[in-house]
Coordinates of C-alpha atoms and ligand atoms in Angstrom, one line a residue:
M8 CA 0.0 0.0 0.0
C9 CA 1.2 3.5 -0.9
G10 CA 3.5 3.7 -3.9
I11 CA 7.0 5.3 -3.9
I12 CA 9.1 6.6 -6.8
G13 CA 12.4 8.5 -6.8
I14 CA 14.4 9.6 -9.8
T15 CA 17.9 11.2 -9.9
S16 CA 18.9 12.2 -13.4
N17 CA 20.6 14.8 -15.6
K18 CA 17.1 15.7 -17.0
L19 CA 14.0 17.2 -15.3
V20 CA 12.3 14.6 -13.2
S21 CA 8.8 15.8 -12.4
S22 CA 7.1 14.5 -15.6
P23 CA 8.6 10.9 -15.3
I24 CA 7.7 10.9 -11.6
I25 CA 4.1 11.7 -12.5
N26 CA 4.1 9.0 -15.2
S27 CA 5.4 6.4 -12.7
L28 CA 2.9 7.5 -10.1
K29 CA 0.1 6.8 -12.6
K30 CA 1.4 3.2 -12.7
L31 CA 1.7 3.0 -9.0
E32 CA -1.8 4.3 -8.4
Y33 CA -3.1 0.8 -7.8
R34 CA -1.2 0.8 -4.5
G35 CA -3.1 3.8 -3.1
Y36 CA -5.2 6.6 -4.5
D37 CA -6.5 8.9 -1.8
S38 CA -3.8 11.6 -2.3
A39 CA -0.6 12.1 -4.2
G40 CA 2.5 14.3 -4.0
I41 CA 5.9 15.0 -5.4
A42 CA 9.0 16.9 -4.1
T43 CA 12.1 17.9 -6.0
I44 CA 15.3 19.8 -5.3
D45 CA 14.3 22.9 -7.3
S46 CA 16.8 25.7 -7.6
G47 CA 18.6 24.6 -4.4
Y48 CA 15.4 24.2 -2.3
I49 CA 13.0 21.4 -1.5
K50 CA 9.8 22.1 -3.2
E51 CA 6.6 20.1 -2.7
V52 CA 3.4 19.8 -4.7
K53 CA 0.6 17.7 -3.1
C54 CA -3.1 17.2 -3.4
E55 CA -6.0 15.1 -2.2
G56 CA -7.3 12.6 -4.7
R57 CA -5.8 11.1 -7.9
V58 CA -2.6 11.6 -9.7
E59 CA -4.5 13.3 -12.5
S60 CA -5.1 16.2 -10.1
L61 CA -1.5 16.2 -9.0
E62 CA -0.4 16.4 -12.7
E63 CA -2.5 19.5 -13.1
A64 CA -1.1 21.1 -9.9
V65 CA 2.5 20.2 -10.9
S66 CA 2.1 21.8 -14.4
K67 CA 0.7 25.0 -12.8
S68 CA 3.6 25.1 -10.3
K69 CA 6.3 24.9 -12.9
L70 CA 8.2 22.5 -10.7
T71 CA 11.8 21.8 -11.9
G72 CA 14.7 19.8 -10.6
N73 CA 16.8 16.7 -11.5
V74 CA 16.3 14.8 -8.2
G75 CA 12.8 14.1 -6.9
I76 CA 10.5 11.7 -5.0
G77 CA 6.8 11.0 -5.5
H78 CA 4.1 9.1 -3.6
V79 CA 0.6 7.8 -3.9
R80 CA -1.1 7.3 -0.5
W81 CA -3.4 4.8 1.1
A82 CA -4.1 6.5 4.4
T83 CA -3.1 4.8 7.7
H84 CA -2.4 7.7 10.1
G85 CA -4.5 10.8 9.4
I86 CA -7.3 11.4 7.0
P87 CA -6.7 11.6 3.3
N88 CA -6.1 15.3 2.6
T89 CA -3.4 17.6 1.2
I90 CA -1.5 18.1 4.5
N91 CA -1.3 14.4 5.2
A92 CA -0.3 13.6 1.6
H93 CA 3.4 12.7 1.2
P94 CA 6.1 13.8 0.7
H95 CA 6.6 15.3 4.2
S96 CA 9.4 17.8 4.4
S97 CA 11.5 20.0 6.7
E98 CA 13.8 22.7 5.2
N99 CA 16.5 20.1 4.5
V100 CA 14.8 16.7 4.2
S101 CA 11.8 15.3 2.3
V102 CA 10.5 11.8 2.8
V103 CA 8.0 9.4 1.1
H104 CA 7.0 6.4 3.2
N105 CA 5.1 3.2 2.7
G106 CA 4.3 1.3 5.9
I107 CA 3.6 2.2 9.6
I108 CA 5.9 3.6 12.2
E109 CA 4.6 2.0 15.4
N110 CA 6.5 4.1 17.9
S111 CA 5.7 7.4 16.1
T112 CA 3.9 8.9 19.2
L113 CA 6.9 8.4 21.4
L114 CA 9.3 9.8 18.8
K115 CA 7.0 12.7 18.2
K116 CA 7.1 13.7 21.9
F117 CA 10.9 13.4 21.9
L118 CA 11.1 15.6 18.8
I119 CA 8.6 18.2 20.1
N120 CA 10.7 18.5 23.2
K121 CA 13.6 19.3 20.9
G122 CA 11.7 22.1 19.3
H123 CA 10.4 20.4 16.1
K124 CA 7.0 21.6 14.8
F125 CA 4.7 19.1 13.2
K126 CA 2.2 19.9 10.4
S127 CA 0.4 16.7 9.7
Q128 CA -1.3 13.8 11.5
T129 CA 0.9 11.2 9.9
D130 CA 3.5 8.8 11.5
T131 CA 5.8 9.6 8.5
E132 CA 6.5 13.2 9.6
V133 CA 8.6 11.9 12.6
I134 CA 11.1 10.4 10.1
V135 CA 11.6 13.8 8.6
H136 CA 12.3 15.5 11.9
L137 CA 14.4 12.6 13.2
I138 CA 16.7 12.8 10.2
T139 CA 16.8 16.6 10.4
E140 CA 17.8 16.2 14.1
Y141 CA 20.5 13.7 13.5
L142 CA 21.9 15.6 10.6
K143 CA 22.8 18.4 13.0
K144 CA 25.7 16.2 14.3
D145 CA 26.2 13.3 11.9
N146 CA 27.1 12.8 8.3
L147 CA 24.3 11.6 6.0
K148 CA 25.1 7.9 6.2
D149 CA 25.5 7.8 10.0
A150 CA 22.3 9.8 10.4
I151 CA 20.4 7.3 8.3
I152 CA 21.8 4.3 10.2
K153 CA 20.8 5.9 13.5
V154 CA 17.3 6.9 12.4
L155 CA 16.5 3.5 10.9
K156 CA 17.5 1.9 14.3
K157 CA 15.1 4.2 16.1
L158 CA 12.1 3.3 13.9
H159 CA 9.8 0.4 14.9
G160 CA 7.3 -1.0 12.4
S161 CA 7.5 -1.4 8.7
F162 CA 8.7 0.9 6.0
A163 CA 10.0 1.6 2.6
L164 CA 11.4 5.1 2.4
G165 CA 12.6 7.5 -0.3
I166 CA 14.5 10.5 1.1
I167 CA 16.0 13.6 -0.6
F168 CA 18.1 16.3 1.0
K169 CA 18.6 20.0 0.3
D170 CA 22.3 19.9 1.3
N171 CA 23.0 16.7 -0.7
P172 CA 21.0 17.7 -3.8
N173 CA 22.4 14.9 -6.1
L174 CA 21.1 11.8 -4.3
I175 CA 18.2 9.8 -3.0
V176 CA 18.3 7.5 0.0
G177 CA 16.1 4.4 -0.1
A178 CA 15.6 2.1 2.9
R179 CA 13.5 -1.0 3.5
R180 CA 12.1 -2.9 6.4
G181 CA 9.1 -5.0 5.7
S182 CA 7.7 -3.0 2.8
P183 CA 9.1 -3.7 -0.7
L184 CA 11.5 -1.5 -2.5
A185 CA 13.4 -1.7 -5.8
V186 CA 16.2 0.2 -7.5
G187 CA 16.4 0.6 -11.3
Y188 CA 19.3 1.5 -13.5
G189 CA 19.0 3.8 -16.6
P190 CA 21.2 5.8 -18.9
G191 CA 22.4 8.9 -17.0
E192 CA 19.8 8.3 -14.3
N193 CA 18.8 5.8 -11.6
Y194 CA 15.5 5.1 -9.9
L195 CA 13.8 4.0 -6.7
G196 CA 10.4 2.4 -6.8
S197 CA 7.9 0.4 -4.8
D198 CA 8.0 -2.3 -7.4
S199 CA 9.4 -3.1 -10.8
Y200 CA 6.1 -2.2 -12.4
A201 CA 6.6 1.5 -11.5
L202 CA 10.1 1.4 -13.2
K203 CA 9.4 -0.8 -16.2
S204 CA 8.7 2.0 -18.7
M205 CA 12.2 3.4 -17.8
T206 CA 14.3 0.3 -17.3
N207 CA 14.3 -3.4 -17.2
K208 CA 17.5 -3.5 -15.0
I209 CA 16.4 -3.9 -11.4
S210 CA 17.8 -4.8 -7.9
Y211 CA 15.8 -5.4 -4.8
L212 CA 16.5 -4.2 -1.3
N213 CA 16.3 -6.9 1.3
D214 CA 14.9 -6.3 4.8
G215 CA 17.1 -3.9 6.9
E216 CA 19.1 -2.6 3.9
F217 CA 19.4 0.9 2.6
C218 CA 20.9 2.5 -0.5
I219 CA 22.3 5.8 -1.8
I220 CA 21.3 6.5 -5.4
K221 CA 23.1 9.0 -7.5
K222 CA 22.5 9.5 -11.3
D223 CA 25.6 7.5 -12.2
N224 CA 26.0 5.0 -9.4
V225 CA 24.1 3.2 -6.6
E226 CA 25.6 2.0 -3.3
F227 CA 23.9 -0.6 -1.1
F228 CA 24.4 -1.1 2.7
N229 CA 23.3 -3.5 5.3
K230 CA 21.7 -2.1 8.5
G231 CA 25.1 -1.7 10.2
G232 CA 26.3 0.5 7.2
K233 CA 28.6 -2.1 5.7
K234 CA 28.7 -1.8 1.9
I235 CA 27.1 -4.8 0.1
N236 CA 26.9 -6.0 -3.5
K237 CA 23.6 -6.5 -5.3
K238 CA 22.7 -8.6 -8.3
I239 CA 21.1 -6.7 -11.2
L240 CA 18.1 -8.6 -12.6
H241 CA 17.0 -8.2 -16.2
L242 CA 13.3 -8.3 -16.4
S243 CA 11.3 -9.4 -19.4
S244 CA 9.4 -6.7 -21.3
D245 CA 5.7 -7.3 -21.2
E246 CA 4.5 -3.7 -21.5
Q247 CA 1.4 -4.6 -23.5
N248 CA 0.0 -6.6 -20.5
Y249 CA -0.1 -3.3 -18.6
E250 CA -2.5 -1.7 -21.0
K251 CA -6.3 -1.9 -21.0
G252 CA -6.6 -2.3 -24.8
D253 CA -10.3 -2.0 -25.9
Y254 CA -11.6 -2.7 -22.4
K255 CA -13.2 -0.1 -20.2
H256 CA -11.6 -1.6 -17.1
F257 CA -8.6 -3.8 -16.2
M258 CA -11.0 -6.0 -14.3
A259 CA -13.1 -6.7 -17.4
K260 CA -9.9 -7.5 -19.3
E261 CA -8.6 -9.7 -16.6
I262 CA -11.8 -11.7 -16.3
D263 CA -11.8 -12.3 -20.0
E264 CA -8.1 -13.3 -19.9
Q265 CA -8.9 -16.3 -17.7
P266 CA -9.0 -19.0 -20.4
N267 CA -5.4 -17.9 -21.2
T268 CA -4.5 -17.9 -17.6
I269 CA -5.5 -21.5 -17.5
K270 CA -3.8 -22.3 -20.8
N271 CA -0.5 -20.6 -19.8
C272 CA -0.4 -22.3 -16.5
V273 CA -1.2 -25.7 -17.9
N274 CA 1.5 -25.3 -20.5
E275 CA 4.0 -24.5 -17.9
Y276 CA 3.2 -27.4 -15.6
I277 CA 1.9 -30.2 -17.8
D278 CA 4.0 -32.3 -20.0
K279 CA 1.4 -33.1 -22.7
I280 CA 3.6 -35.8 -24.3
N281 CA 4.3 -37.9 -21.2
K282 CA 1.0 -36.9 -19.6
D283 CA 2.7 -35.9 -16.4
I284 CA 3.1 -32.8 -14.2
N285 CA 6.4 -31.1 -14.2
I286 CA 7.4 -29.6 -10.9
F287 CA 11.2 -29.4 -11.1
N288 CA 13.7 -29.0 -8.3
F289 CA 11.2 -29.5 -5.5
P290 CA 13.6 -29.2 -2.6
F291 CA 11.9 -31.4 -0.1
K292 CA 11.6 -35.2 0.2
E293 CA 7.9 -36.1 -0.3
K294 CA 8.3 -38.8 2.3
E295 CA 9.2 -36.3 4.9
I296 CA 6.0 -34.3 4.4
K297 CA 3.1 -35.5 6.5
S298 CA 1.0 -32.4 6.6
I299 CA 0.3 -29.2 4.6
T300 CA -0.6 -25.8 5.9
L301 CA -2.0 -23.3 3.4
I302 CA -1.8 -19.6 4.3
G303 CA -3.0 -16.4 2.5
C304 CA -5.3 -13.3 2.8
G305 CA -8.6 -12.4 1.2
T306 CA -9.1 -14.0 -2.2
A307 CA -5.8 -15.8 -1.9
Y308 CA -7.1 -17.3 1.4
H309 CA -10.2 -18.5 -0.5
S310 CA -8.0 -20.4 -2.9
C311 CA -6.3 -22.1 0.1
L312 CA -9.8 -23.0 1.4
I313 CA -10.7 -24.7 -1.9
A314 CA -7.3 -26.4 -2.0
K315 CA -7.9 -27.9 1.4
Y316 CA -10.9 -29.8 -0.1
W317 CA -8.7 -31.1 -2.9
F318 CA -5.8 -32.1 -0.7
E319 CA -8.2 -34.0 1.6
Q320 CA -9.9 -35.6 -1.3
L321 CA -6.9 -36.7 -3.3
T322 CA -4.1 -37.1 -0.8
S323 CA -3.5 -38.6 2.7
F324 CA -2.0 -35.4 4.1
D325 CA -3.3 -33.7 7.2
V326 CA -4.4 -30.3 5.8
S327 CA -4.8 -27.0 7.6
I328 CA -5.5 -23.5 6.3
D329 CA -4.9 -20.2 7.9
I330 CA -5.5 -16.5 7.5
A331 CA -2.0 -15.0 7.5
S332 CA -2.9 -12.1 9.9
E333 CA -4.1 -14.7 12.4
F334 CA -1.3 -17.3 11.9
R335 CA 1.4 -14.7 12.5
Y336 CA 0.3 -13.9 16.0
R337 CA -0.8 -17.3 17.2
K338 CA 1.3 -19.7 19.3
N339 CA 1.8 -22.1 16.5
K340 CA 3.2 -25.6 17.0
F341 CA 5.6 -25.6 14.1
K342 CA 6.0 -29.0 12.6
K343 CA 9.1 -30.2 10.8
D344 CA 7.1 -32.6 8.6
C345 CA 4.7 -29.9 7.4
L346 CA 4.9 -28.1 4.1
Y347 CA 3.9 -24.5 4.6
V348 CA 2.4 -23.0 1.4
F349 CA 2.0 -19.2 1.1
V350 CA -0.4 -18.0 -1.5
S351 CA -0.3 -14.4 -2.8
Q352 CA -0.9 -12.6 -6.1
S353 CA 1.4 -9.7 -5.3
G354 CA 3.9 -11.6 -3.2
E355 CA 4.1 -8.5 -1.0
T356 CA 1.2 -8.8 1.3
A357 CA 2.6 -7.8 4.7
D358 CA 0.7 -10.4 6.8
T359 CA 1.5 -13.3 4.4
Y360 CA 5.1 -12.2 4.3
A361 CA 5.3 -12.1 8.1
A362 CA 3.8 -15.6 8.3
L363 CA 6.4 -16.9 5.8
D364 CA 9.2 -15.1 7.7
L365 CA 8.0 -16.7 10.9
C366 CA 8.1 -20.2 9.3
N367 CA 11.6 -19.5 7.8
K368 CA 12.9 -18.3 11.2
N369 CA 11.6 -21.6 12.7
K370 CA 13.4 -23.5 9.9
M371 CA 10.2 -24.9 8.3
K372 CA 9.7 -26.1 4.8
T373 CA 8.2 -23.2 2.9
C374 CA 6.8 -22.9 -0.6
S375 CA 4.9 -20.0 -2.2
V376 CA 2.3 -19.8 -5.0
V377 CA 2.7 -16.3 -6.4
N378 CA 2.1 -14.2 -9.5
V379 CA 4.9 -11.7 -9.1
I380 CA 8.0 -13.8 -9.2
E381 CA 10.3 -10.9 -8.2
S382 CA 8.3 -10.3 -5.1
S383 CA 9.5 -10.6 -1.5
I384 CA 7.4 -13.7 -0.8
A385 CA 8.8 -15.5 -3.9
R386 CA 12.3 -14.5 -3.0
D387 CA 12.2 -15.6 0.6
S388 CA 10.4 -18.9 0.3
K389 CA 12.4 -22.0 -0.2
F390 CA 10.4 -23.1 -3.3
V391 CA 8.3 -21.0 -5.7
L392 CA 5.4 -22.1 -7.9
P393 CA 4.5 -19.2 -10.1
I394 CA 0.9 -18.9 -11.4
H395 CA 2.0 -17.3 -14.8
C396 CA -1.0 -15.0 -15.0
G397 CA 0.7 -11.8 -16.2
P398 CA 0.2 -8.5 -14.4
E399 CA -3.1 -8.2 -12.5
I400 CA -3.9 -4.4 -12.2
G401 CA -7.5 -4.3 -11.2
V402 CA -7.6 -4.1 -7.4
A403 CA -10.0 -7.0 -7.1
S404 CA -8.3 -10.3 -7.8
T405 CA -9.8 -12.3 -10.6
K406 CA -7.4 -14.1 -12.9
A407 CA -4.9 -14.6 -10.1
F408 CA -7.6 -16.5 -8.1
L409 CA -8.0 -19.0 -10.9
G410 CA -4.2 -19.2 -11.3
Q411 CA -3.8 -19.8 -7.6
M412 CA -6.4 -22.5 -7.6
L413 CA -4.9 -24.1 -10.6
V414 CA -1.4 -24.3 -9.2
L415 CA -2.6 -25.6 -5.9
Y416 CA -4.6 -28.3 -7.7
I417 CA -1.6 -29.2 -9.8
L418 CA 0.7 -29.4 -6.7
C419 CA -2.0 -31.5 -5.0
L420 CA -2.1 -33.9 -7.9
K421 CA 1.7 -34.2 -8.2
L422 CA 2.1 -34.9 -4.5
A423 CA -0.8 -37.4 -4.6
Q424 CA 1.0 -39.2 -7.5
K425 CA 4.4 -39.2 -5.8
R426 CA 2.9 -40.6 -2.6
K427 CA 0.8 -43.1 -4.6
D428 CA -2.3 -41.7 -3.0
I429 CA -3.9 -41.6 -6.5
S430 CA -4.2 -44.4 -9.0
K431 CA -2.3 -44.0 -12.3
K432 CA -5.6 -44.1 -14.1
D433 CA -7.2 -41.3 -12.1
Y434 CA -4.0 -39.2 -12.3
L435 CA -4.0 -39.5 -16.1
K436 CA -7.7 -38.7 -16.3
K437 CA -7.3 -35.6 -14.2
I438 CA -4.4 -34.4 -16.3
K439 CA -6.6 -34.9 -19.4
N440 CA -9.4 -32.8 -17.8
L441 CA -6.9 -30.1 -17.0
L442 CA -5.9 -29.9 -20.7
N443 CA -9.6 -29.2 -21.5
L444 CA -10.2 -26.7 -18.7
A445 CA -9.4 -23.5 -20.6
E446 CA -12.2 -24.3 -23.1
L447 CA -14.7 -24.9 -20.4
V448 CA -13.7 -21.6 -18.7
K449 CA -14.3 -19.8 -22.0
H450 CA -18.0 -21.0 -21.9
S451 CA -18.4 -19.6 -18.4
L452 CA -17.6 -16.1 -19.8
A453 CA -20.7 -16.2 -22.0
T454 CA -23.0 -15.5 -19.0
E455 CA -22.7 -11.8 -19.6
N456 CA -26.2 -10.9 -20.8
K457 CA -28.1 -12.7 -18.1
I458 CA -25.8 -11.2 -15.4
Q459 CA -26.3 -7.7 -16.7
S460 CA -30.1 -8.1 -16.6
I461 CA -30.2 -9.3 -13.0
C462 CA -27.5 -7.2 -11.2
S463 CA -30.0 -4.4 -10.4
S464 CA -31.7 -6.7 -7.9
F465 CA -28.3 -7.1 -6.0
I466 CA -27.5 -3.4 -5.9
D467 CA -31.0 -2.3 -4.8
A468 CA -31.3 -4.9 -2.1
K469 CA -30.4 -4.3 1.6
G470 CA -28.0 -7.3 1.4
S471 CA -27.5 -10.6 -0.3
M472 CA -26.3 -14.1 0.5
F473 CA -24.0 -16.6 -1.4
L474 CA -24.4 -20.2 -0.5
G475 CA -22.6 -23.4 -1.4
R476 CA -21.4 -26.7 0.0
G477 CA -18.0 -28.5 -0.4
Y478 CA -15.8 -26.8 -3.1
S479 CA -18.7 -24.3 -3.7
F480 CA -18.5 -22.9 -0.1
P481 CA -15.2 -21.1 -0.6
V482 CA -16.5 -20.0 -4.1
A483 CA -19.5 -18.5 -2.2
L484 CA -17.2 -16.6 0.1
E485 CA -15.3 -15.3 -2.9
G486 CA -18.5 -14.3 -4.7
A487 CA -19.6 -12.3 -1.7
L488 CA -16.2 -10.7 -1.2
K489 CA -16.2 -9.5 -4.8
L490 CA -19.7 -8.0 -4.6
K491 CA -18.8 -6.2 -1.3
E492 CA -15.6 -4.7 -2.5
L493 CA -16.7 -3.6 -5.9
A494 CA -20.4 -2.7 -5.5
Y495 CA -20.3 -1.7 -1.8
V496 CA -23.3 -3.7 -0.9
H497 CA -23.5 -6.1 2.0
A498 CA -23.1 -9.7 0.9
E499 CA -22.5 -12.8 3.1
G500 CA -20.9 -16.0 2.0
Y501 CA -22.1 -19.0 3.9
P502 CA -21.9 -22.8 3.9
A503 CA -25.5 -23.7 2.7
G504 CA -25.9 -26.2 5.6
E505 CA -25.2 -23.5 8.2
M506 CA -28.1 -21.2 7.2
K507 CA -30.5 -22.9 9.6
H508 CA -28.1 -22.2 12.5
G509 CA -28.8 -18.5 12.4
P510 CA -28.4 -16.6 9.1
L511 CA -31.8 -17.9 7.8
A512 CA -33.3 -15.2 10.0
L513 CA -31.9 -12.6 7.6
I514 CA -33.9 -13.9 4.6
E515 CA -36.9 -11.8 3.8
D516 CA -39.1 -11.2 0.8
G517 CA -37.2 -10.4 -2.3
M518 CA -33.7 -10.8 -0.9
P519 CA -31.3 -12.0 -3.6
V520 CA -29.5 -15.2 -2.8
V521 CA -26.9 -16.9 -5.0
V522 CA -26.9 -20.6 -4.7
I523 CA -23.8 -22.4 -6.1
A524 CA -24.8 -26.0 -6.7
P525 CA -23.0 -27.8 -9.5
R526 CA -24.2 -31.4 -9.8
D527 CA -21.5 -32.8 -7.5
Q528 CA -21.9 -35.0 -4.3
H529 CA -23.5 -32.0 -2.5
Y530 CA -26.0 -31.1 -5.1
K531 CA -29.2 -32.6 -3.6
K532 CA -28.4 -31.2 -0.1
T533 CA -27.7 -27.7 -1.5
I534 CA -30.9 -27.8 -3.5
S535 CA -32.8 -28.6 -0.3
N536 CA -31.2 -25.6 1.4
M537 CA -32.1 -23.5 -1.6
Q538 CA -35.7 -24.5 -1.2
E539 CA -35.6 -23.4 2.4
V540 CA -34.5 -19.9 1.4
I541 CA -37.0 -19.7 -1.5
A542 CA -39.8 -20.7 1.0
R543 CA -38.9 -17.6 3.0
G544 CA -39.1 -15.3 0.1
A545 CA -35.6 -15.2 -1.3
K546 CA -35.0 -14.5 -5.0
V547 CA -32.6 -17.3 -5.9
L548 CA -29.9 -17.1 -8.7
L549 CA -28.9 -20.7 -9.1
I550 CA -25.5 -21.4 -10.6
T551 CA -25.2 -25.0 -11.6
N552 CA -23.9 -27.0 -14.6
K553 CA -25.7 -28.2 -17.7
S554 CA -27.5 -31.5 -17.4
K555 CA -30.3 -33.6 -18.9
D556 CA -31.7 -34.0 -15.4
E557 CA -34.4 -31.5 -14.4
I558 CA -33.8 -29.3 -11.3
Y559 CA -36.2 -30.4 -8.7
S560 CA -37.2 -27.0 -7.3
E561 CA -39.8 -24.5 -8.2
N562 CA -39.7 -20.7 -8.0
I563 CA -36.0 -20.3 -8.9
W564 CA -35.7 -16.7 -10.0
E565 CA -32.8 -17.2 -12.5
T566 CA -30.4 -20.0 -13.4
I567 CA -27.0 -19.9 -14.9
E568 CA -25.5 -23.1 -16.3
V569 CA -21.8 -23.7 -16.7
E570 CA -20.3 -26.6 -18.7
N571 CA -19.9 -30.1 -17.3
T572 CA -16.7 -31.3 -15.8
E573 CA -15.4 -33.4 -13.0
D574 CA -16.5 -32.3 -9.5
D575 CA -13.1 -31.0 -8.4
L576 CA -12.9 -28.6 -11.4
F577 CA -16.3 -26.9 -10.9
P578 CA -14.8 -24.0 -8.8
F579 CA -13.0 -22.8 -11.9
L580 CA -16.3 -22.6 -13.9
V581 CA -18.7 -21.3 -11.3
T582 CA -16.5 -18.5 -10.1
I583 CA -16.7 -16.6 -13.3
P584 CA -20.4 -15.6 -13.3
L585 CA -19.8 -14.3 -9.7
Q586 CA -16.9 -12.1 -10.9
K587 CA -19.2 -10.8 -13.6
L588 CA -22.0 -10.1 -11.2
A589 CA -19.7 -8.0 -9.1
Y590 CA -18.3 -6.2 -12.1
Y591 CA -21.6 -5.3 -13.7
S592 CA -23.2 -4.3 -10.3
A593 CA -20.3 -1.8 -9.8
L594 CA -20.6 -0.7 -13.4
K595 CA -24.3 0.0 -13.0
K596 CA -23.6 2.1 -9.9
G597 CA -20.9 4.0 -11.7
Y598 CA -18.1 3.1 -9.3
D599 CA -14.4 3.1 -9.9
I600 CA -14.1 -0.6 -10.6
D601 CA -10.3 -0.9 -10.8
K602 CA -9.8 1.2 -7.7
P603 CA -12.6 0.5 -5.2
R604 CA -12.9 2.9 -2.3
N605 CA -10.7 2.4 0.7
L606 CA -8.7 -0.4 -0.9
A607 CA -5.4 -0.9 -2.6
K608 CA -3.9 -3.7 -4.6
S609 CA -0.8 -4.5 -2.7
V610 CA -1.5 -4.7 1.0
T611 CA 1.9 -3.9 2.6
V612 CA 0.6 -2.8 6.0
E613 CA -0.9 -4.9 8.8
Ligands
F6R704 C1 -9.9 -9.3 -3.2 C2 -8.4 -9.1 -3.2 C3 -7.7 -9.3 -1.9 C4 -6.4 -10.0 -2.1 C5 -5.6 -10.0 -0.7 C6 -4.3 -10.7 -0.8 O1 -10.4 -9.1 -4.5 O2 -7.8 -8.9 -4.2 O3 -8.5 -9.9 -0.9 O4 -6.6 -11.3 -2.5 O5 -5.4 -8.7 -0.4 O6 -3.5 -10.2 -1.8 P1 -2.3 -11.0 -2.4 O7 -2.9 -12.1 -3.2 O8 -1.5 -10.1 -3.2 O9 -1.5 -11.5 -1.2

């Protein structure tokens, strides 16, 4: 959350900083700002709202300068307004920050006693004053080392100095930070995406490290100030994936890309000739693994929940799942024979990273399922299974969800085969089904017209429910989450069998209820639960699969039928109408679909 950019160059930097901020806007979009060293002074331009407004303000201000920093904010301390927007500056120091300084109140008291005056409500401003204070006695490097030691919490920082007008300092603890190398200029950014239009040569800071960036060289240091060497990575250029093309929103594009998501991932992992799954260099002995723990947040957690059903169905592992923000603070009994699997699109989610870090510190077997392979979670887990989705820009996760499910399913099948939990015949059959999955997913996209015609009922209602059993229960949770975050209407996901234990009381005349009931082992039971809500006045949208058999229920409001497949692959097909329902509901309400209110794509704070 929050995006950082810094550029030191022999050219003017305000315009490339604005362009990079536009790319970073998915990390936070409540306010934005820029500071440069302009004619020997620190000059800031900041505003509430989007980068578009900042661009206007910058062009009016005629900001110049060859060294500068920029920021897009997702508010933590202090409301989103111009004063709280970053950068925060003293006469000599200007700072952009992503993260939270947990001891800011104590530091603020200490600084006020020293005569420092604060303008904003942010935790970030203490960093500015602390550096200013230390610079009274120390040289720049020593001041930075001392300040970083004083800060508790998580941060990625970009700092510029009036008295050292040719450089930018970057520092990282917890929140991600990258350095880019260009001709006659160098960069600092929250991620490689922000830097991609300027360079494909990138280095990443590890936790505790800081760097001094000048236009013609970059030096890296560990937390003690010892100089360290860094690898320069050459990233592939996939700029076209960052464009919306003919689509109105990234989310619409990303939903439609899902057959390709499946195809790419299947091509990466499935050896079509030998009908086998390729997972190379798996660093653990399968015999030593007795249990699996799957950990993630939000949509990624839902993919873990679905995977639990697969692992229990197809393997003899003991399987647990956990929400990362809970796992990290519980008194866990770490198990040497457990494989800890961390699932994350961005690979930067603070809670998921902290849970991974905890497992690494306890010397556990760790593996990650990620989309961004240069991310912190990918870099710090012992084994990585990429989902090969390409960039996901819309804040709501769609194609990454399908990618996460697919990779978890593939991992499950491979481990089942290795442990001989699955017969050869079943293994081959499941691989064959996977080869056909992209085609089936394509059919699920064709539910557009019906969804468009019914979404008004969801947005006009007081609330809605999403129900399912078995694999369809996590899908119900995901459908409800999507509708909440995009259309801002209350939606609850529930196991269909739990309704009678309380939530049934919510059902009233005309309440829209989505029932996800493909014809799997739970079908009949779910249909009974559906009848119970219909009997109490609910308007039911039933999502099932095509079949010759009649549906034994009357008074269903609407039905959507996906293609037929094996039970364990239905989550891929029934998820898509739910994504479309959320998309069209938000579209009808005129909301900012790619940037829903109060949210951000990369959740790098707790
Ligand atoms: C919902 C959504 C979030 C993310 C969650 C984890 O549409 O996108 O719930 O799934 O913030 O993010 P990653 O997968 O990047 O760890």
